[in-house]
Amino acid sequence: MLKFALAGNPNSGKTTLFNGLTGSTAHVGNWPGVTVDKKEGVYKKGAEPVAIMDLPGIYSLSPYTPEEVIARNYILDEKPDCVINIIDATNLERNLYLTTQIMEIDVPVIIALNMMDAVEKRGDSIDATELEKRLGLPVVKISALKGQGLDKLMERAFETCKKPRVGVTVIEDTALKHFIGDVKIALEGQGVQNPMFHAVKLAELDELEVLMHKDTVNMVEAFKKTHKDEIFGDDFEALVADARYKYITKYFSPALKRRNKEKFVVTPSDKADKILTHRIWGIPIFLVVLFTIFHFTFSENLFFLGGLLPEGWVSLEGTAFEGVFGDGGINSIGVMLMNLVEVGTTALSDLVASLLSSSPEWVTGLICDGVLGGIFAILGFLPQILVLFLFFSILEDSGYMARIAFILDRALRKFGLSGRAFLPMIMGFGCSVPAMINTRTLADEKEKLATVRVIPFFSCGAKLPILTAVSGAIVMHFGVGNVDFITYGMYLLGIITALIAVILMRETTLKGDTPPFIMELPAYHAPQVKNLIMLLWDKAKHFIEKAFTIILASTILIWVISHFSFDWKYLTDEQMESSILAGVGQLIQPLFTPLGFGSQLKAFGWVFAVAAITGLIAKENVVSTLGTLAACIVTGALVDVELDGGVGAVAIMIKETGITLPALLSFIAFNMTTIPCFAAVAAAKGEMPKKSTFKWTLAFWIATSYVVSSAVYLVGTAFWTVFIYLAVAVVAFFAIRFYNKKRLEKGKIK
Ligand code: GDP
């Protein structure tokens, strides 16, 4: 089968074109050894099917990011039959920079001049024939968004791939050109393929080339030495880049005819940016947007209309849908979907339970509570997570997220991160798994690692039940505070922990410069429904695949060990105290003594230890474990532990175990800052360069949760300890500063 590769700048419309060409045949995977998406598909509308490979979006073929290396090696080594270079026609000059590099490789190339609809809408025009003549490459105007010109593009690509092509360079600077010519002849003599491309890169002293062509490097070095001051100066890379841009401005730019040649055109996008990226209003506007998104996803009182509605208006009392659309207030779309899923899953559970009514008790228990309970717990969260994804994808696709990263870059820089780290962190509020995967956009390994490590501190959706249940029980039992206040306080604690952790890491183990944040702000686009649906489907699949296996297995395990004794006898709920789980719980209980919920608790105190441990598998387990165990401890309790979101369960636990208020806060803090869940651990592992880094990350999470929650407990119990913590923090801070300074000085002396 013929093989075409799609290459182009980020945001040039590559994904849109790829989807347009391959439809549903696309297959997403990873490039070997790195966490960069690899997409393949088949174009079937032509005379013969063609495999289309979507290369990562890049600005150049230099070796600075994994994306660049992948794209470059693919074209050089895999030798596609044709490279389709997609260009954003509204940004002709910048996009052609990559073209001038691809042209140097001995491969058929065709230019897809994309976004022509946008160019025409502006009243500009591009002379494709002129461009084609100048480039010596076929140029086809398309609009990937509107699906225009795609067949024509593929037709010409078919013709193009039949004719072999020899690489040419646009570098005109005579001395430089001659020198590159010499290097090329030398390489040809050695039988090197793609001599033009390698000659230019070698002249730039590109890292990869220097390693590959050790003999020829001497030639470059010698040349550099002789000509150093006369013409070239020292930085050949800049020189080559300059030569490329000169050529582009001189010959290619005239192909673009602007309607308003002289006047600077203010596009609607520019106007929107005046407000949305405003120095003062930018951030408040963003906060409002964020709040709205969370409101639409999680709120049970949409637009705060609850008080105004006639009683029972939305609750549909007495029907199968009681409470689905609201109870008092109107539910947000996320909560409605969640409730609908719940109606379905409850009906299914009931059905299965009635089918199993004549089987032994343990079979019913295992299947209904263990297996179905596990699957449905996950399904229940899926709607809200998908709704959150949908909103974030809209923000991302429309170009707004790029602006936010840009606004926040200055603030984040103080903590040693660039604006790019912001999106994954904010996504962490939804779910750590996609957030960690999203760190792939961070090119700098150290920045990426620091970001992956703090993502769990941005409390995810699954931790919300822990926050609301425990703080609800605190208010109920101790009669202090306010649920919202405690919940927000805990969110804040997570964010502060994240910021402190980032500063510490960037000052110590992950020292390094914060990479510059250069980013072209793309014009605002209306998001494409088709793209969004495909994205959501992808994420849903990923979520189900990764989390299903782990959570399903863990619920079955918890069920089994809480219903069997060490000598493998089946136990009823009431006999839980003799279960394997209780035994293990008592064994690990002392580990949590410094945190306030360990050995100091009375009977049944082990349940908090068990809940914390099951939470390491998935945070959904925490409240469900407390609920199950509470129901068993208080036999025949009238409190329905499930209905009030676990508040009743925690209240029972408080009464039975005598746990204190600071210890409860410490319990929340522990859950918020420790190992997030197995799915996130797996995702984090996928983003780590080395095994040892992964181990250190696990250790980091455990240590942080220990320090943070013991601090919460101690400060809550004995207020004066605040000063000890402060003193330790100040001493540590200055010690690190001092150490770094010393190291720097040493380095300088050498
Ligand atoms: P990628 O980063 O190169 O994969 O680019 P995408 O395919 O995600 O496209 C970036 C943005 O450009 C999206 O918002 C698209 O809707 C938009 N876009 C893509 N092709 C066209 C086009 O032909 N015309 C217009 N007006 N917008 C386009």
Coordinates of C-alpha atoms in Angstrom, one line a residue, residues 224-526:
K224 CA 34.0 27.5 10.8
K225 CA 37.4 28.4 12.2
T226 CA 38.8 29.8 8.9
H227 CA 35.8 31.9 8.1
K228 CA 34.7 32.7 11.6
D229 CA 35.0 36.4 11.7
E230 CA 34.7 37.4 8.1
I231 CA 31.3 36.3 7.1
F232 CA 29.7 33.9 9.4
G233 CA 30.1 34.7 13.0
D234 CA 29.7 31.8 15.3
D235 CA 26.1 30.7 15.3
F236 CA 25.6 28.7 12.1
E237 CA 22.1 27.6 13.1
A238 CA 20.9 31.2 13.4
L239 CA 22.6 31.9 10.1
V240 CA 20.8 29.1 8.3
A241 CA 17.5 30.1 9.8
D242 CA 18.1 33.6 8.7
A243 CA 18.8 32.5 5.2
R244 CA 15.6 30.6 5.1
Y245 CA 13.5 33.5 6.3
K246 CA 15.2 35.9 3.9
Y247 CA 14.2 33.6 1.0
I248 CA 10.7 33.2 2.3
T249 CA 10.1 37.0 2.6
K250 CA 11.7 37.7 -0.8
Y251 CA 10.0 35.1 -3.0
F252 CA 7.1 33.4 -1.3
S253 CA 5.5 36.3 0.6
P254 CA 4.5 38.1 -2.6
A255 CA 2.2 35.2 -3.5
L256 CA -0.1 36.5 -0.7
K257 CA -2.2 39.5 -1.7
R258 CA -3.8 41.3 1.1
R259 CA -6.9 43.3 0.6
N260 CA -5.8 45.9 3.0
K261 CA -2.2 46.2 2.2
E262 CA -1.2 49.1 4.3
K263 CA -3.7 49.1 7.0
F264 CA -3.3 46.8 10.0
V265 CA -6.5 44.8 10.0
V266 CA -8.2 44.2 13.4
T267 CA -9.9 40.9 13.2
P268 CA -12.7 39.8 15.4
S269 CA -10.2 37.6 17.1
D270 CA -8.1 40.6 18.0
K271 CA -11.1 42.3 19.4
A272 CA -12.0 39.4 21.6
D273 CA -8.5 39.2 22.8
K274 CA -8.6 42.8 23.9
I275 CA -11.1 41.7 26.5
L276 CA -10.2 38.0 27.1
T277 CA -6.5 38.6 27.6
H278 CA -6.9 41.9 29.3
R279 CA -4.1 42.5 31.9
I280 CA -6.5 43.0 34.7
W281 CA -9.8 41.4 33.5
G282 CA -8.3 38.3 31.9
I283 CA -7.9 36.3 35.1
P284 CA -11.3 37.2 36.7
I285 CA -13.1 36.4 33.4
F286 CA -11.3 33.1 33.3
L287 CA -12.4 32.4 36.9
V288 CA -16.0 33.0 36.0
V289 CA -15.7 30.7 33.0
L290 CA -14.2 28.0 35.2
F291 CA -16.8 28.4 37.8
T292 CA -19.5 28.2 35.2
I293 CA -18.0 24.9 33.9
F294 CA -17.9 23.4 37.3
H295 CA -21.4 24.7 38.0
F296 CA -22.7 23.0 34.9
T297 CA -21.0 19.8 35.8
F298 CA -21.4 19.4 39.5
S299 CA -24.2 21.7 40.7
E300 CA -27.4 20.4 42.2
N301 CA -28.9 23.8 42.2
L302 CA -28.4 25.2 38.7
F303 CA -28.3 29.0 38.5
F304 CA -29.2 28.9 42.2
L305 CA -32.9 28.8 41.3
G306 CA -33.7 26.3 44.1
G307 CA -35.3 28.8 46.4
L308 CA -37.5 30.3 43.7
L309 CA -39.0 27.1 42.3
P310 CA -42.3 25.8 43.5
E311 CA -41.8 22.9 45.9
G312 CA -41.5 19.5 44.2
W313 CA -41.3 21.2 40.8
V314 CA -38.5 19.2 39.4
S315 CA -38.3 16.2 41.8
L316 CA -41.0 14.1 40.0
E317 CA -41.9 12.5 43.3
G318 CA -43.3 9.0 43.1
T319 CA -42.1 8.3 39.6
A320 CA -39.1 6.2 38.5
F321 CA -37.2 9.4 37.9
E322 CA -37.6 10.9 41.4
G323 CA -34.8 13.3 42.0
V324 CA -33.1 12.7 38.7
F325 CA -33.6 16.2 37.3
G326 CA -33.4 17.9 40.7
D327 CA -34.5 17.9 44.2
G328 CA -35.3 21.4 45.4
G329 CA -33.1 23.0 42.8
I330 CA -32.5 22.0 39.2
N331 CA -29.6 19.6 38.6
S332 CA -26.7 20.5 36.3
I333 CA -26.4 18.4 33.1
G334 CA -23.6 16.4 34.7
V335 CA -25.6 15.5 37.8
M336 CA -28.7 14.7 35.6
L337 CA -26.7 12.3 33.5
M338 CA -25.2 10.7 36.6
N339 CA -28.6 10.2 38.1
L340 CA -30.0 8.7 34.9
V341 CA -27.1 6.3 34.7
E342 CA -27.9 5.4 38.4
V343 CA -31.6 4.8 37.6
G344 CA -30.4 2.4 34.9
T345 CA -27.8 0.6 37.0
T346 CA -30.1 0.3 40.0
A347 CA -32.7 -1.4 37.8
L348 CA -30.1 -3.7 36.4
S349 CA -28.8 -4.6 39.9
D350 CA -32.4 -5.3 41.1
L351 CA -33.0 -7.5 38.1
V352 CA -29.8 -9.5 38.7
A353 CA -30.5 -9.7 42.4
S354 CA -34.0 -11.1 41.7
L355 CA -32.5 -13.6 39.2
L356 CA -30.0 -14.7 41.8
S357 CA -32.6 -14.9 44.7
S358 CA -32.4 -18.6 44.9
S359 CA -28.5 -18.9 44.9
P360 CA -26.4 -18.9 48.0
E361 CA -26.0 -15.7 49.9
W362 CA -22.3 -15.3 49.1
V363 CA -22.9 -15.6 45.3
T364 CA -25.5 -12.8 45.4
G365 CA -23.2 -10.7 47.6
L366 CA -20.2 -11.2 45.4
I367 CA -22.0 -10.6 42.1
C368 CA -24.3 -7.7 43.3
D369 CA -22.0 -5.9 45.7
G370 CA -18.6 -7.0 44.4
V371 CA -18.8 -7.1 40.6
L372 CA -21.8 -4.9 39.8
G373 CA -21.0 -2.5 42.6
G374 CA -17.6 -2.0 41.2
I375 CA -18.6 -1.5 37.6
F376 CA -21.5 0.8 38.4
A377 CA -19.4 2.9 40.8
I378 CA -17.3 3.8 37.8
L379 CA -20.1 4.2 35.3
G380 CA -21.7 6.6 37.8
F381 CA -18.7 9.0 37.5
L382 CA -18.3 8.7 33.8
P383 CA -21.0 11.3 32.8
Q384 CA -19.6 14.1 35.0
I385 CA -16.1 13.4 33.9
L386 CA -17.1 13.4 30.2
V387 CA -19.1 16.6 30.7
L388 CA -16.0 18.2 32.2
F389 CA -13.9 16.9 29.3
L390 CA -16.3 18.3 26.8
F391 CA -16.1 21.8 28.3
F392 CA -12.4 21.7 28.5
S393 CA -12.1 20.4 24.9
I394 CA -14.3 23.2 23.8
L395 CA -12.1 25.7 25.6
E396 CA -9.0 24.1 24.1
D397 CA -10.4 23.7 20.5
S398 CA -11.7 27.3 20.4
G399 CA -8.2 28.6 21.2
Y400 CA -9.2 30.1 24.6
M401 CA -7.0 27.7 26.6
A402 CA -3.9 29.0 24.8
R403 CA -4.8 32.5 26.0
I404 CA -5.2 31.4 29.6
A405 CA -1.8 29.6 29.5
F406 CA -0.4 32.9 28.1
I407 CA -2.0 35.0 30.9
L408 CA -0.9 32.7 33.6
D409 CA 2.6 32.2 32.3
R410 CA 3.9 35.1 34.3
A411 CA 2.4 34.0 37.5
L412 CA 3.5 30.3 37.1
R413 CA 7.0 31.3 36.1
K414 CA 7.6 32.4 39.7
F415 CA 7.0 28.8 40.7
G416 CA 9.3 27.4 38.1
L417 CA 6.7 26.3 35.6
S418 CA 5.7 27.7 32.3
G419 CA 2.1 28.6 31.2
R420 CA 1.9 25.3 29.4
A421 CA 1.8 23.4 32.7
F422 CA -1.4 25.1 33.6
L423 CA -3.8 23.1 31.5
P424 CA -2.9 19.7 32.9
M425 CA -3.0 21.1 36.4
I426 CA -6.5 22.5 36.0
M427 CA -7.6 19.3 34.3
G428 CA -6.5 17.5 37.5
F429 CA -9.6 18.9 39.2
G430 CA -11.6 16.6 36.9
C431 CA -9.5 13.5 36.8
S432 CA -5.7 12.9 37.2
V433 CA -5.5 10.4 34.4
P434 CA -6.2 12.6 31.4
A435 CA -4.4 15.4 33.2
M436 CA -1.2 13.4 33.4
I437 CA -1.5 12.3 29.8
N438 CA -1.9 16.0 28.9
T439 CA 1.5 16.8 30.3
R440 CA 2.8 15.5 27.0
T441 CA 2.6 19.0 25.7
L442 CA 5.5 19.9 28.0
A443 CA 8.7 19.5 26.1
D444 CA 11.0 20.0 29.1
E445 CA 11.3 16.7 31.0
K446 CA 11.9 18.3 34.4
E447 CA 9.0 20.6 34.1
K448 CA 6.8 17.7 33.0
L449 CA 7.9 15.5 35.9
A450 CA 7.2 18.3 38.4
T451 CA 3.8 18.8 36.9
V452 CA 2.8 15.1 36.9
R453 CA 3.8 14.9 40.5
V454 CA 1.6 17.7 41.7
I455 CA -1.4 16.9 39.6
P456 CA -3.0 14.7 42.3
F457 CA -3.0 17.7 44.7
F458 CA -5.6 19.3 42.4
S459 CA -8.4 17.4 44.0
C460 CA -10.2 15.3 41.4
G461 CA -13.9 14.5 41.1
A462 CA -13.6 11.2 42.9
K463 CA -12.2 13.0 46.0
L464 CA -15.2 15.2 46.1
P465 CA -17.4 12.6 47.9
I466 CA -14.7 12.3 50.6
L467 CA -14.7 16.0 51.1
T468 CA -18.5 16.4 51.3
A469 CA -19.1 13.3 53.4
V470 CA -16.4 14.0 56.0
S471 CA -17.1 17.7 56.3
G472 CA -20.9 17.0 56.4
A473 CA -20.3 14.6 59.3
I474 CA -18.0 17.1 61.0
V475 CA -20.7 19.7 60.9
M476 CA -23.3 17.2 62.0
H477 CA -21.4 15.7 64.9
F478 CA -19.3 18.6 66.2
G479 CA -21.7 21.3 65.2
V480 CA -18.9 23.5 64.0
G481 CA -18.1 25.2 60.7
N482 CA -19.8 25.0 57.4
V483 CA -19.6 22.2 54.8
D484 CA -18.7 24.5 51.9
F485 CA -16.1 26.3 53.9
I486 CA -14.3 23.1 54.9
T487 CA -14.5 21.8 51.3
Y488 CA -13.1 24.9 49.8
G489 CA -10.5 25.1 52.5
M490 CA -9.3 21.6 51.6
Y491 CA -9.2 22.4 47.9
L492 CA -7.1 25.4 48.8
L493 CA -4.8 23.2 50.9
G494 CA -4.2 21.0 47.9
I495 CA -3.3 23.9 45.7
I496 CA -1.0 25.4 48.2
T497 CA 0.7 22.0 48.7
A498 CA 1.1 21.8 44.9
L499 CA 2.8 25.2 44.7
I500 CA 5.1 24.6 47.6
A501 CA 6.0 21.1 46.2
V502 CA 6.8 22.6 42.8
I503 CA 9.0 25.3 44.2
L504 CA 10.9 22.8 46.3
M505 CA 11.3 20.4 43.4
R506 CA 12.5 23.1 41.0
E507 CA 14.9 24.3 43.6
T508 CA 16.4 20.8 44.4
T509 CA 16.0 17.6 42.5
L510 CA 14.4 19.0 39.4
K511 CA 16.5 22.1 39.0
G512 CA 16.5 23.7 35.6
D513 CA 15.5 26.7 33.6
T514 CA 11.8 27.2 33.0
P515 CA 11.6 26.8 29.3
P516 CA 10.5 29.9 27.5
F517 CA 6.9 29.9 26.6
I518 CA 6.6 30.8 23.0
M519 CA 3.3 30.2 21.6
E520 CA 1.4 31.6 18.6
L521 CA -2.1 32.5 19.7
P522 CA -4.2 30.9 17.0
A523 CA -7.3 32.9 15.9
Y524 CA -10.5 31.8 17.7
H525 CA -12.3 29.0 16.0
A526 CA -15.7 27.5 16.4

